[in-house]
Coordinates of C-alpha atoms in Angstrom, one line a residue:
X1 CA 88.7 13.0 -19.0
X2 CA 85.8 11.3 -17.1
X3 CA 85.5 7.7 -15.7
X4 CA 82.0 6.5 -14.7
X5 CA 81.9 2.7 -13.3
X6 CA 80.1 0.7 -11.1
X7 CA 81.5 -2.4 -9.2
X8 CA 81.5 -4.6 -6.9
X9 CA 83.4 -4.9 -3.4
X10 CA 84.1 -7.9 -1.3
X11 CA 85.4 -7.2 2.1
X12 CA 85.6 -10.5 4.3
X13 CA 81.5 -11.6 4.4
X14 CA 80.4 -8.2 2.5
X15 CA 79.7 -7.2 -1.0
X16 CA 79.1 -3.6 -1.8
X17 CA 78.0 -2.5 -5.1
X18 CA 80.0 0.9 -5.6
X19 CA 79.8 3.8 -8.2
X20 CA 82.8 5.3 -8.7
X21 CA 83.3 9.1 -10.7
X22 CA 86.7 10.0 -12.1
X23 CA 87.0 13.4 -13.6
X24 CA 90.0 15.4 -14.4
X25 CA 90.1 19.3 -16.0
X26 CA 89.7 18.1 -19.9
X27 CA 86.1 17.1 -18.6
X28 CA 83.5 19.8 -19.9
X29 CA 79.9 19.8 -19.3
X30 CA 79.7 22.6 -22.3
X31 CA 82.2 20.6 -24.5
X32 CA 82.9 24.1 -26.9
X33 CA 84.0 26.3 -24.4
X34 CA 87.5 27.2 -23.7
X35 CA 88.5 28.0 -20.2
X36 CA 86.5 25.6 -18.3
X37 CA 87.5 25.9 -14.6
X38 CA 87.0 22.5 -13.1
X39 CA 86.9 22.5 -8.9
X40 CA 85.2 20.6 -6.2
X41 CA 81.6 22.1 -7.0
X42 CA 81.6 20.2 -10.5
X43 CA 82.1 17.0 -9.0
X44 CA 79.4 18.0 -6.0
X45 CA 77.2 19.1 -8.6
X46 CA 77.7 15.1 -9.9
X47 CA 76.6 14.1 -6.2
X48 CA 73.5 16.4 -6.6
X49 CA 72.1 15.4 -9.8
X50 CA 72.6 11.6 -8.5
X51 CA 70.2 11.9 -5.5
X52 CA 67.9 13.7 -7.1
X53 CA 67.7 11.1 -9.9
X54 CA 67.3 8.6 -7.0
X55 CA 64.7 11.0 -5.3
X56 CA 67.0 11.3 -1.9
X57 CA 66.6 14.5 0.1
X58 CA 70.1 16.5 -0.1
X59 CA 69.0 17.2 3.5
X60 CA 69.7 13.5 4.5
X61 CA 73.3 13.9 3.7
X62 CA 76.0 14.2 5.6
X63 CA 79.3 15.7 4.4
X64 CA 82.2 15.3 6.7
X65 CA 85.4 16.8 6.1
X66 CA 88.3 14.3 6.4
X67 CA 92.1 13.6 5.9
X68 CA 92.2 10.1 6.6
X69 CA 91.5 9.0 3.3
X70 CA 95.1 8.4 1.8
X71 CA 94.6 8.4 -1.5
X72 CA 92.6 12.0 -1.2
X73 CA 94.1 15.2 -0.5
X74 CA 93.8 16.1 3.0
X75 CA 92.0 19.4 3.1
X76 CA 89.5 18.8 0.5
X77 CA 88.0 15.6 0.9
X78 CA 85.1 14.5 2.9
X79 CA 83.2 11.3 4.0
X80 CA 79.4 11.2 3.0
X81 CA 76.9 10.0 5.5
X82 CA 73.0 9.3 4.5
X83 CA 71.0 8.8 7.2
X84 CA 74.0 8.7 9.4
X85 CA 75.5 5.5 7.7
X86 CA 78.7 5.6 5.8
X87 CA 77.6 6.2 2.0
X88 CA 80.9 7.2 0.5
X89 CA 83.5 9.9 -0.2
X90 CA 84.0 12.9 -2.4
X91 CA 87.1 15.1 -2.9
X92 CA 90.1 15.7 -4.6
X93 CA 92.9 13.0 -5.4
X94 CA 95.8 13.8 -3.3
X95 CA 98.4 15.4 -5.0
X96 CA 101.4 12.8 -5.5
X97 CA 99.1 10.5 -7.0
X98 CA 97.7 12.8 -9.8
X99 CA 100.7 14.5 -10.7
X100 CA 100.8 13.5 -14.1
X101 CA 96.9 14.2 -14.4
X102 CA 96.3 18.0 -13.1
X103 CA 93.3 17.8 -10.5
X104 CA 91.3 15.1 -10.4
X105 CA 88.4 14.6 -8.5
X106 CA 86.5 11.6 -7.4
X107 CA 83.0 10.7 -6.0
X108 CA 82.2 7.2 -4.7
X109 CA 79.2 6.0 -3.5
X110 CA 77.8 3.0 -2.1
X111 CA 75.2 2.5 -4.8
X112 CA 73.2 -0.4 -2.6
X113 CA 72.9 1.3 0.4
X114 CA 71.7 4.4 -1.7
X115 CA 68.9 2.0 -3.6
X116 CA 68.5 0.6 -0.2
X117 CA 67.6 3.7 1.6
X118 CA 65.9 5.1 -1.8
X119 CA 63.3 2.5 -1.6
X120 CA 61.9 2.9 1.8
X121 CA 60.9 6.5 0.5
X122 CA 59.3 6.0 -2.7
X123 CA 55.7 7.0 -2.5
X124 CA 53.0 5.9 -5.3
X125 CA 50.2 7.9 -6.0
X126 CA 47.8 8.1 -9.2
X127 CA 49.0 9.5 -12.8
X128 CA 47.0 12.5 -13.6
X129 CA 45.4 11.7 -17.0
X130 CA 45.9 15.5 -17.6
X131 CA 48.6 16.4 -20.0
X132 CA 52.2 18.0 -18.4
X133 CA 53.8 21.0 -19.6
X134 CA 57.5 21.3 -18.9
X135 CA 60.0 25.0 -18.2
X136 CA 63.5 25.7 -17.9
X137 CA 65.3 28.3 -16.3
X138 CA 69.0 29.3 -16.9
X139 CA 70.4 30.7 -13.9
X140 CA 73.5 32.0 -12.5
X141 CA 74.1 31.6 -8.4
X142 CA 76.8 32.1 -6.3
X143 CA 78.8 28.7 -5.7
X144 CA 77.7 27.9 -2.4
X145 CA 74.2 27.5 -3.3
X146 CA 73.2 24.0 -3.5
X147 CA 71.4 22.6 -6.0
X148 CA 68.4 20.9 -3.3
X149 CA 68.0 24.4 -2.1
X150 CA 66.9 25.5 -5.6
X151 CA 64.9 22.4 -6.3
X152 CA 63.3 23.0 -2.3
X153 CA 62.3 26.3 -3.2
X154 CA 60.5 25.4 -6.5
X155 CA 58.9 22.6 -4.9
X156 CA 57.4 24.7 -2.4
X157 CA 55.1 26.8 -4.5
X158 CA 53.1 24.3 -5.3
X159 CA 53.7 21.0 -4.5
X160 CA 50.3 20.1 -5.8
X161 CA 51.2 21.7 -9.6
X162 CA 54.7 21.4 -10.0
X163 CA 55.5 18.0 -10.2
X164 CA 58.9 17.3 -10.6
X165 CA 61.9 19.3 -10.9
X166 CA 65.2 18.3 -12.4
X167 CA 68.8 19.7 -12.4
X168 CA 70.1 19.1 -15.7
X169 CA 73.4 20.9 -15.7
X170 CA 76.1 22.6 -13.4
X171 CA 79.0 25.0 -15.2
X172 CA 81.4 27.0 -14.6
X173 CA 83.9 28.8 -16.2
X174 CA 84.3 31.5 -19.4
X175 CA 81.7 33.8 -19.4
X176 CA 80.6 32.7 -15.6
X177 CA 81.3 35.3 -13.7
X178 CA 84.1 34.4 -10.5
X179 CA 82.6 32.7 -7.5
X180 CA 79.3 31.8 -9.5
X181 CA 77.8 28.9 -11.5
X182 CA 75.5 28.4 -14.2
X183 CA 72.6 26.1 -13.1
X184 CA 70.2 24.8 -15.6
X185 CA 66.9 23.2 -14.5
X186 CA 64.1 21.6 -15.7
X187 CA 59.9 21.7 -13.6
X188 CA 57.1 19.7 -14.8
X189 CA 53.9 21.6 -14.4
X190 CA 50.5 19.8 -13.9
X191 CA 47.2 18.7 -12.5
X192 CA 45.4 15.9 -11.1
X193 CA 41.8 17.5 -11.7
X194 CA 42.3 20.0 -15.2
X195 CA 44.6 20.8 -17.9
X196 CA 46.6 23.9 -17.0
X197 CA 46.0 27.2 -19.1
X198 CA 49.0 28.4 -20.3
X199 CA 48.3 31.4 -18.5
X200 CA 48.0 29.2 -15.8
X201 CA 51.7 28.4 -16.1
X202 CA 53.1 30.9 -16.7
X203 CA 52.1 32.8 -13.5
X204 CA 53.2 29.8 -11.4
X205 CA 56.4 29.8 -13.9
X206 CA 57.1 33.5 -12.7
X207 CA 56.2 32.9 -9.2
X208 CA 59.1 30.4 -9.1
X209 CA 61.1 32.8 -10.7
X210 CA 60.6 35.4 -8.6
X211 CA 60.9 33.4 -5.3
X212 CA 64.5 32.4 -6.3
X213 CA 65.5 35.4 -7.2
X214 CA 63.6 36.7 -3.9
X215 CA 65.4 33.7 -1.5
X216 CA 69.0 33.0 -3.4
X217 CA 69.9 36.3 -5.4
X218 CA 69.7 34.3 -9.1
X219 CA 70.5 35.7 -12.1
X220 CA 68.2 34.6 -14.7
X221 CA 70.5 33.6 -17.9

């Protein structure tokens, strides 16, 4: 099961736009496979993909571990701070209130600070009138890898080529092998000045493979 909404909050003179995430262990990324082993790093991995959608350094965030949250369970739930301003929570529901639902995790964030904080960031430069070629790699890392490191790395081959890089899905379970996870990712190759070669490409495309592999120990799937 999964629950995706976003509200609003009025506290006293405040309004906060909030996106909430709700997912319990009959959520699958893979729908087909059996097994599926859902834990805190799925719902993490939810946090990931969101700031890189919104183009938000995973090195501006703060997660701090808390057990004042009542409705979380007290040993694995944090607070979130971007910037060093409260952006939200992640965690496990607390036990006595998911009972009936095996483990349930939850991930909500103050969306308008987010956009807020987003938008001072943005940069705008000129399209290349060149055409883009796109690469994915399948890879399998240990669980404690974060999914900015990865995109970090790529980016830092060539941030003049390699455009823009995209986590596209987290899993773990059958076939995953214990204390790992399946990352799949997306990098946009191109050029301001030429159209890339295909050979081109594929040297930077194995250059990026070989620097993970190099830097975090990846398994290429």
């Amino acid at each position: 099961m999964s629950i995706f909404e976003v509200s609003k909050l009025y506290d006293k003179n405040n309004e906060k736009e909030l996106l909430s995430i709700l997912i319990n262990k009959n959520f699958k990324s893979i729908p087909h496979l059996d097994n599926y082993k859902l834990d805190y790093s799925v719902i993490k991995g939810f946090l990931e993909g969101i700031l890189n959608v919104l183009m938000i350094d995973y090195g501006r965030l703060r997660i701090e571990q808390t057990s004042d949250l009542k409705q979380m369970h007290p040993y694995r739930s944090a607070k979130l701070y971007l910037d060093n301003k409260l952006a939200g929570f992640i965690g496990q529901v607390h036990p006595g209130l998911s009972k009936n639902l095996d483990d349930t995790y939850v991930l909500e964030l103050d969306l308008g600070l987010m956009l807020d904080l987003k938008s001072s960031k943005i940069k705008y430069g000129k399209l290349s009138i060149y055409p883009s070629t796109s690469r994915d790699i399948a890879m399998m890392v240990k669980k404690e890898v974060e999914s900015q490191s990865i995109i970090n790395i790529i980016k830092r081959i060539s941030r003049k080529l390699i455009k823009d890089v995209t986590i596209f899905d987290v899993y773990e379970g059958e076939h995953i092998e214990e204390g790992h996870k399946s990352i799949a990712v997306s990098i946009t190759y191109n050029s301001d000045d030429k159209t890339l070669s295909d050979n081109e490409v594929n040297e930077l495309h194995a250059q990026v493979i070989n620097d993970l592999i190099k830097k975090l120990n990846v398994v290429i799937r």
